[in-house]
Amino acid sequence: MQQINRAVFDEVMVPNYAPAKMIPVKGQGSRVWDQQGKEYIDFAGGIAVNCLGHCHPALVSALTDQAEKLWHLSNVMTNEPALQLAQVLVNATFAEKVYFANSGAEANEAALKLARRVAKDNVGDEKDQIIAFKQGFHGRTFFTVTVGGQPAYSDGFGPKPAAIEHAEFNNIDSLKALISDRTCAVMVEPLQGEGGVVPADVEFMKAVRQLCDQHKALLIFDEVQTGVGRTGELYAYMGLGVTPDILTTAKALGGGFPIGAMLTTTALAKHLVPGTHGSTYGGNPLACAVALAAVNTVNTPEVLDGVKAKEQLFRDGLRQINEQYKVFDTIRGQGLLLGAVLNADYAGKARDFMMAAADEGLMALVAGANVVRFTPSLVIPDADIREGLARFERAVAKIVSA
Ligand SMILES: Cc1ncc(COP(=O)(O)O)c(C=O)c1O
């Protein structure tokens, strides 16, 4: 058999990604090893997915137990893990109804279609406008990528879904200028992840809620990146004191197994009658069994309070690094979704920091060209945080002295 290495990617894979040179083969907790046995500390967490690190015993046992019982049925039948997971999500949140999908984009696709359908049923075809925010990110299906606030991602694929407009994030006047009774929904991330780890101001979010109420527009929170404990709350809306009409969740929901969900109220959910929307795999027993274990493990005071304590460790460590090397303007974000914003001297160099960190045995992320992003496991041991920060400091030192 041909040896598997990074060159094979270039031979047989569609070139829409440019993955790192090393190929990880094993993970345990917050450590990962590549084909050559080199060890990494994982501050990336699969982009805010591996909420319990790699191969957490609760997830391994949920996966293997379910694998011995029943993998897949399709939605011609329901199944126990899906119903249990939906019950847990309903009990833990504002929601009364759940729709399962396989990814964040699909959860958002469902949310947007629901909003359009509710407006059509209650008012008429003219209430079709969707407002989202510049630099927002909602997935890569053509509808969700168009709702996302980076036209570069949706350009070049022909005519885009219509009636979608973008306001400035954290600027309520900009939303006021666009919103009207024609607006059917406002979609927003409570903390923009891909757009640079930018938290929403509480006052801004309250005003968004108020404008939505005034114009009978639905407020959709995309919590694909912030959800399932990432900010130190089960969902970020809980910390903001603003409740959406629809919430989407994916990424950490399955702790590494693909699953997404749309959460909403009974009054809205009733518009998606049989035949209006669906998915072959959505609510698959294997995915739901793993997600049930992930949510139950994360939604405890130990884990959620731990996120806040670990955030402090990160902030203290990054501040110390910055006192010595003066590379960041600020550290922003919440919980374990943190962004170190590079100062003018290092503008545009976030990728260099990420690559230098990898050389030192640390997996980090970027969020745009100016922000180094950290989204580790929510239960990363404090010792791994300290060791990871020590490795990051060595990477920073190399860049500064280069
Ligand atoms: C806020 C947000 N929404 C949606 C998505 C898309 O999720 P997926 O890649 O699972 O489709 C992402 C992915 O980064 C995200 O951060």
XYZ file of C-alpha atoms and ligand atoms in Angstrom:
418
model
C 0.000 0.000 0.000
C 1.185 3.511 -0.800
C 2.571 5.381 2.184
C 0.118 8.011 3.444
C 1.706 11.412 3.834
C 0.857 15.032 3.165
C 1.788 14.740 -0.531
C -1.187 12.397 -1.007
C -3.492 15.295 -0.121
C -2.279 17.251 -3.134
C -2.718 14.194 -5.339
C -6.253 13.148 -4.446
C -8.031 15.931 -2.556
C -9.959 18.923 -3.882
C -7.648 21.858 -3.115
C -10.164 23.975 -1.152
C -8.081 23.492 2.028
C -4.384 23.996 2.654
C -3.764 21.686 5.635
C -0.620 21.713 7.766
C 2.325 19.541 6.738
C 2.018 17.173 9.699
C -0.712 14.534 9.956
C -2.059 13.873 13.463
C -2.753 10.216 14.177
C -3.713 10.094 17.855
C -5.227 12.351 20.496
C -5.770 12.022 24.213
C -7.208 14.821 26.326
C -5.519 18.009 25.147
C -2.497 16.294 23.586
C -2.123 15.141 19.988
C 0.633 13.123 18.258
C 1.559 13.194 14.594
C 2.834 10.403 12.293
C 6.407 11.026 13.457
C 5.436 10.828 17.140
C 5.848 14.560 17.729
C 3.536 15.714 20.520
C 1.368 18.840 20.421
C -0.709 20.613 23.025
C -4.081 21.365 21.512
C -5.298 24.952 21.989
C -7.362 24.655 18.773
C -9.844 21.962 19.803
C -10.811 21.220 16.206
C -12.067 24.852 15.922
C -14.208 24.900 19.076
C -15.501 21.355 18.524
C -13.594 19.054 20.900
C -15.232 20.471 24.033
C -14.034 17.514 26.116
C -10.686 17.065 24.407
C -9.767 13.952 22.443
C -11.205 10.516 23.270
C -12.952 11.607 26.483
C -14.132 8.408 28.256
C -17.786 9.584 28.449
C -17.864 10.142 24.679
C -15.963 6.959 23.818
C -18.354 4.913 25.892
C -21.473 6.631 24.478
C -20.167 6.046 20.948
C -19.152 2.419 21.425
C -22.306 1.486 23.395
C -24.526 2.951 20.685
C -22.364 1.401 17.944
C -23.284 -2.042 19.319
C -27.014 -1.208 19.290
C -28.218 0.881 16.352
C -26.454 3.257 13.973
C -29.008 4.683 11.623
C -32.695 4.579 10.740
C -33.574 7.756 8.763
C -36.436 10.006 9.788
C -39.073 7.522 8.720
C -38.695 6.447 12.363
C -37.613 8.303 15.456
C -35.090 6.921 17.948
C -34.333 7.008 21.670
C -31.055 8.984 21.686
C -32.590 11.771 19.532
C -35.579 12.109 21.840
C -33.389 12.035 24.958
C -31.064 14.694 23.539
C -33.995 16.896 22.487
C -35.473 16.607 25.997
C -32.157 17.621 27.570
C -31.819 20.648 25.239
C -35.404 21.729 25.859
C -35.008 21.404 29.640
C -31.741 23.353 29.639
C -32.751 26.282 27.372
C -35.584 28.635 26.339
C -36.495 26.207 23.567
C -39.541 23.955 23.365
C -38.740 22.201 20.085
C -35.603 20.859 18.421
C -34.671 20.064 14.817
C -31.525 17.994 14.257
C -29.062 18.530 11.420
C -25.465 17.435 10.774
C -23.505 20.688 10.874
C -23.661 24.342 11.783
C -24.460 25.426 8.245
C -27.376 23.010 8.080
C -28.732 24.149 11.443
C -28.560 27.740 10.161
C -30.139 26.760 6.843
C -33.079 25.342 8.814
C -33.304 28.493 10.956
C -33.368 30.790 7.921
C -35.931 28.673 6.100
C -38.096 28.589 9.227
C -37.932 32.389 9.555
C -38.937 32.883 5.924
C -41.797 30.368 6.272
C -43.145 31.949 9.468
C -43.154 35.397 7.813
C -44.858 34.073 4.683
C -47.537 32.249 6.688
C -48.212 35.131 9.094
C -47.788 38.155 6.826
C -47.016 37.310 3.213
C -44.266 37.016 0.617
C -43.222 40.647 1.077
C -41.808 39.994 4.578
C -38.656 38.309 3.320
C -35.691 40.473 4.331
C -32.943 38.835 6.375
C -30.435 41.073 8.122
C -27.092 39.779 9.368
C -23.803 41.468 10.264
C -20.569 42.302 8.492
C -17.753 39.872 9.350
C -20.326 37.365 10.607
C -19.971 33.709 9.641
C -22.825 31.236 9.358
C -21.569 28.361 7.196
C -20.866 27.500 3.574
C -24.167 26.465 2.013
C -25.115 29.112 -0.528
C -27.895 30.543 1.672
C -25.809 30.636 4.873
C -22.645 31.909 3.209
C -24.649 34.728 1.632
C -26.096 35.605 5.029
C -22.519 35.594 6.359
C -20.878 38.992 6.280
C -17.884 38.324 4.023
C -18.905 38.712 0.364
C -15.576 37.202 -0.731
C -16.890 33.809 0.459
C -20.161 34.010 -1.489
C -18.947 35.769 -4.650
C -18.285 33.809 -7.809
C -21.011 31.175 -7.594
C -23.712 32.823 -9.652
C -26.894 34.555 -8.475
C -27.149 34.722 -4.694
C -30.245 34.120 -2.559
C -32.062 37.467 -2.460
C -33.280 39.887 0.239
C -30.217 39.551 2.462
C -28.550 42.669 3.894
C -25.721 43.396 6.316
C -25.454 45.876 9.170
C -22.383 46.832 11.222
C -21.846 44.606 14.251
C -22.163 46.463 17.573
C -23.643 49.483 15.776
C -27.358 49.735 16.475
C -27.883 52.759 14.200
C -26.657 50.697 11.298
C -29.313 48.050 12.031
C -31.982 50.731 12.549
C -31.247 52.072 9.077
C -32.006 48.675 7.482
C -34.722 47.073 9.599
C -38.418 47.523 8.776
C -41.686 45.578 8.850
C -40.321 43.807 5.741
C -37.627 42.167 7.883
C -38.391 38.549 8.737
C -35.245 37.779 10.742
C -32.020 39.136 12.161
C -29.239 36.548 12.433
C -26.311 37.262 14.720
C -23.476 35.566 16.584
C -23.398 36.657 20.240
C -19.618 36.629 19.858
C -18.255 36.719 16.322
C -15.796 33.829 16.054
C -14.430 33.607 12.523
C -14.787 37.379 12.156
C -12.028 38.031 14.705
C -13.332 36.936 18.165
C -15.453 40.056 18.694
C -17.979 39.965 21.556
C -21.338 41.715 21.155
C -21.989 44.558 23.610
C -24.825 43.692 25.973
C -26.560 47.025 25.258
C -26.298 46.372 21.513
C -27.860 42.929 21.858
C -30.705 44.270 24.002
C -31.396 46.942 21.390
C -31.329 44.314 18.603
C -33.936 42.314 20.526
C -36.069 45.429 20.952
C -35.882 46.334 17.243
C -36.827 42.772 16.285
C -39.864 42.927 18.590
C -40.862 46.308 17.190
C -40.823 45.009 13.600
C -42.036 41.470 14.354
C -38.761 40.041 13.049
C -37.344 36.834 14.524
C -34.038 37.029 16.363
C -31.774 34.112 15.444
C -28.667 33.505 17.552
C -26.007 31.521 15.756
C -24.353 29.773 18.697
C -22.534 27.235 16.547
C -19.170 28.433 17.902
C -20.251 29.899 21.279
C -22.594 27.078 22.313
C -22.226 24.138 24.683
C -20.154 25.779 27.376
C -17.602 27.679 25.298
C -18.248 31.041 27.007
C -18.694 29.579 30.489
C -22.496 29.428 30.088
C -24.239 26.497 28.406
C -25.233 29.025 25.705
C -23.926 32.586 25.430
C -27.448 34.094 25.374
C -27.753 33.076 29.021
C -24.939 35.433 29.966
C -26.307 38.280 27.843
C -29.805 38.238 29.297
C -31.247 38.354 25.769
C -33.326 35.404 24.588
C -33.522 34.642 20.862
C -36.505 33.137 19.028
C -34.300 30.585 17.286
C -30.870 29.315 18.335
C -28.502 27.169 16.315
C -25.867 24.910 17.809
C -23.327 22.465 16.333
C -19.536 22.099 16.732
C -19.144 21.290 20.478
C -22.618 19.743 20.572
C -21.162 16.447 19.380
C -17.721 16.927 20.934
C -16.183 15.795 17.625
C -19.028 13.757 16.155
C -20.882 15.701 13.439
C -24.260 17.014 14.600
C -26.123 20.322 14.578
C -29.452 21.468 15.950
C -31.947 24.281 15.655
C -33.801 25.186 18.842
C -37.010 27.198 18.872
C -40.464 27.663 20.383
C -43.611 25.632 19.745
C -45.342 28.630 18.153
C -42.598 28.947 15.513
C -41.840 25.262 15.067
C -45.428 24.532 14.018
C -44.741 26.195 10.656
C -42.393 23.388 9.604
C -45.068 20.806 8.883
C -44.182 17.385 7.385
C -42.504 17.784 4.021
C -41.260 21.353 4.513
C -37.699 20.461 5.535
C -35.560 17.437 6.319
C -32.305 15.504 6.266
C -31.431 11.817 5.908
C -28.911 11.825 8.738
C -30.325 14.558 11.009
C -31.079 13.050 14.421
C -29.044 9.928 13.660
C -28.877 7.713 16.815
C -25.071 7.473 16.813
C -24.621 11.270 16.647
C -27.344 11.919 19.214
C -25.967 9.370 21.686
C -22.551 11.061 21.602
C -24.085 14.560 21.810
C -26.215 13.519 24.775
C -23.059 12.495 26.650
C -21.289 15.712 25.583
C -24.084 18.034 26.725
C -24.634 16.167 29.997
C -20.911 16.259 30.776
C -20.465 19.942 29.885
C -23.652 21.228 31.521
C -22.380 20.917 35.100
C -21.157 23.655 37.460
C -17.716 21.984 37.578
C -17.145 22.268 33.828
C -18.824 25.662 33.301
C -17.114 27.317 36.290
C -13.889 25.621 35.190
C -14.146 27.419 31.835
C -14.171 30.785 33.619
C -11.189 29.819 35.791
C -9.246 28.541 32.775
C -10.065 31.759 30.867
C -8.281 33.648 33.651
C -5.228 31.380 33.384
C -5.080 32.072 29.649
C -5.523 35.815 30.080
C -2.848 36.012 32.809
C -0.405 33.963 30.734
C -0.980 35.942 27.541
C -0.639 39.227 29.448
C 2.706 38.094 30.845
C 3.922 37.120 27.383
C 2.810 40.501 26.084
C 4.529 42.418 28.896
C 7.804 40.972 27.688
C 7.342 40.867 23.910
C 4.756 43.626 23.164
C 2.997 41.900 20.295
C -0.708 42.261 21.202
C -3.041 45.221 21.406
C -5.623 43.368 23.440
C -6.915 39.950 24.437
C -10.634 39.675 23.727
C -13.384 37.069 23.737
C -15.043 35.131 26.487
C -14.511 31.859 28.285
C -12.368 29.591 26.135
C -13.005 31.468 22.895
C -10.158 33.957 23.115
C -8.416 36.120 20.560
C -5.017 37.768 20.933
C -5.195 40.807 18.661
C -1.808 41.661 17.115
C -0.604 45.258 17.384
C 0.363 47.430 14.414
C 3.955 46.080 14.365
C 2.697 42.560 13.694
C -0.469 43.385 11.706
C -1.393 40.689 9.196
C 0.946 38.115 10.743
C -1.472 35.900 12.719
C -0.676 32.923 10.492
C 3.052 33.295 11.211
C 2.309 33.033 14.940
C 0.187 29.934 14.349
C 2.920 28.275 12.287
C 5.645 29.191 14.786
C 3.464 27.754 17.567
C 3.088 24.481 15.650
C 6.885 24.249 15.343
C 7.055 24.528 19.142
C 4.430 21.797 19.591
C 1.316 23.913 20.060
C -1.845 23.826 17.957
C -3.425 27.300 17.775
C -5.784 28.997 15.307
C -6.239 32.324 13.605
C -9.403 34.407 13.161
C -8.540 36.622 10.210
C -5.075 38.018 9.575
C -4.660 39.915 12.866
C -5.993 37.601 15.563
C -4.451 34.465 17.058
C -7.390 32.409 18.338
C -7.540 29.836 21.114
C -10.486 27.417 21.454
C -9.153 24.525 23.558
C -11.037 21.742 25.294
C -13.267 23.081 28.075
C -11.632 20.593 30.452
C -8.022 21.154 29.412
C -5.867 20.507 32.503
C -4.305 23.641 34.007
C -0.875 22.029 33.585
C -1.495 21.738 29.819
C -2.516 25.409 29.680
C 0.743 26.402 31.395
C 2.862 24.152 29.186
C 1.016 25.317 26.043
C 1.574 28.958 26.995
C 5.274 28.245 27.573
C 5.451 26.797 24.050
C 3.539 29.799 22.700
C 5.994 32.135 24.430
C 8.891 30.402 22.662
C 7.066 30.864 19.338
C 6.481 34.570 20.067
C 10.143 35.012 21.070
C 11.250 33.516 17.731
C 9.000 35.837 15.728
C 10.050 38.904 17.677
C 13.764 38.133 17.266
C 13.470 37.189 13.572
C -20.775 30.905 14.062
C -20.695 29.798 13.066
N -21.789 29.450 12.386
C -21.772 28.444 11.488
C -20.615 27.770 11.211
C -20.626 26.655 10.193
O -20.602 25.425 10.827
P -20.242 24.121 9.974
O -18.851 24.293 9.496
O -20.422 22.988 10.963
O -21.228 24.042 8.860
C -19.441 28.102 11.890
C -18.175 27.403 11.585
O -17.096 27.897 11.806
C -19.479 29.151 12.841
O -18.378 29.529 13.512
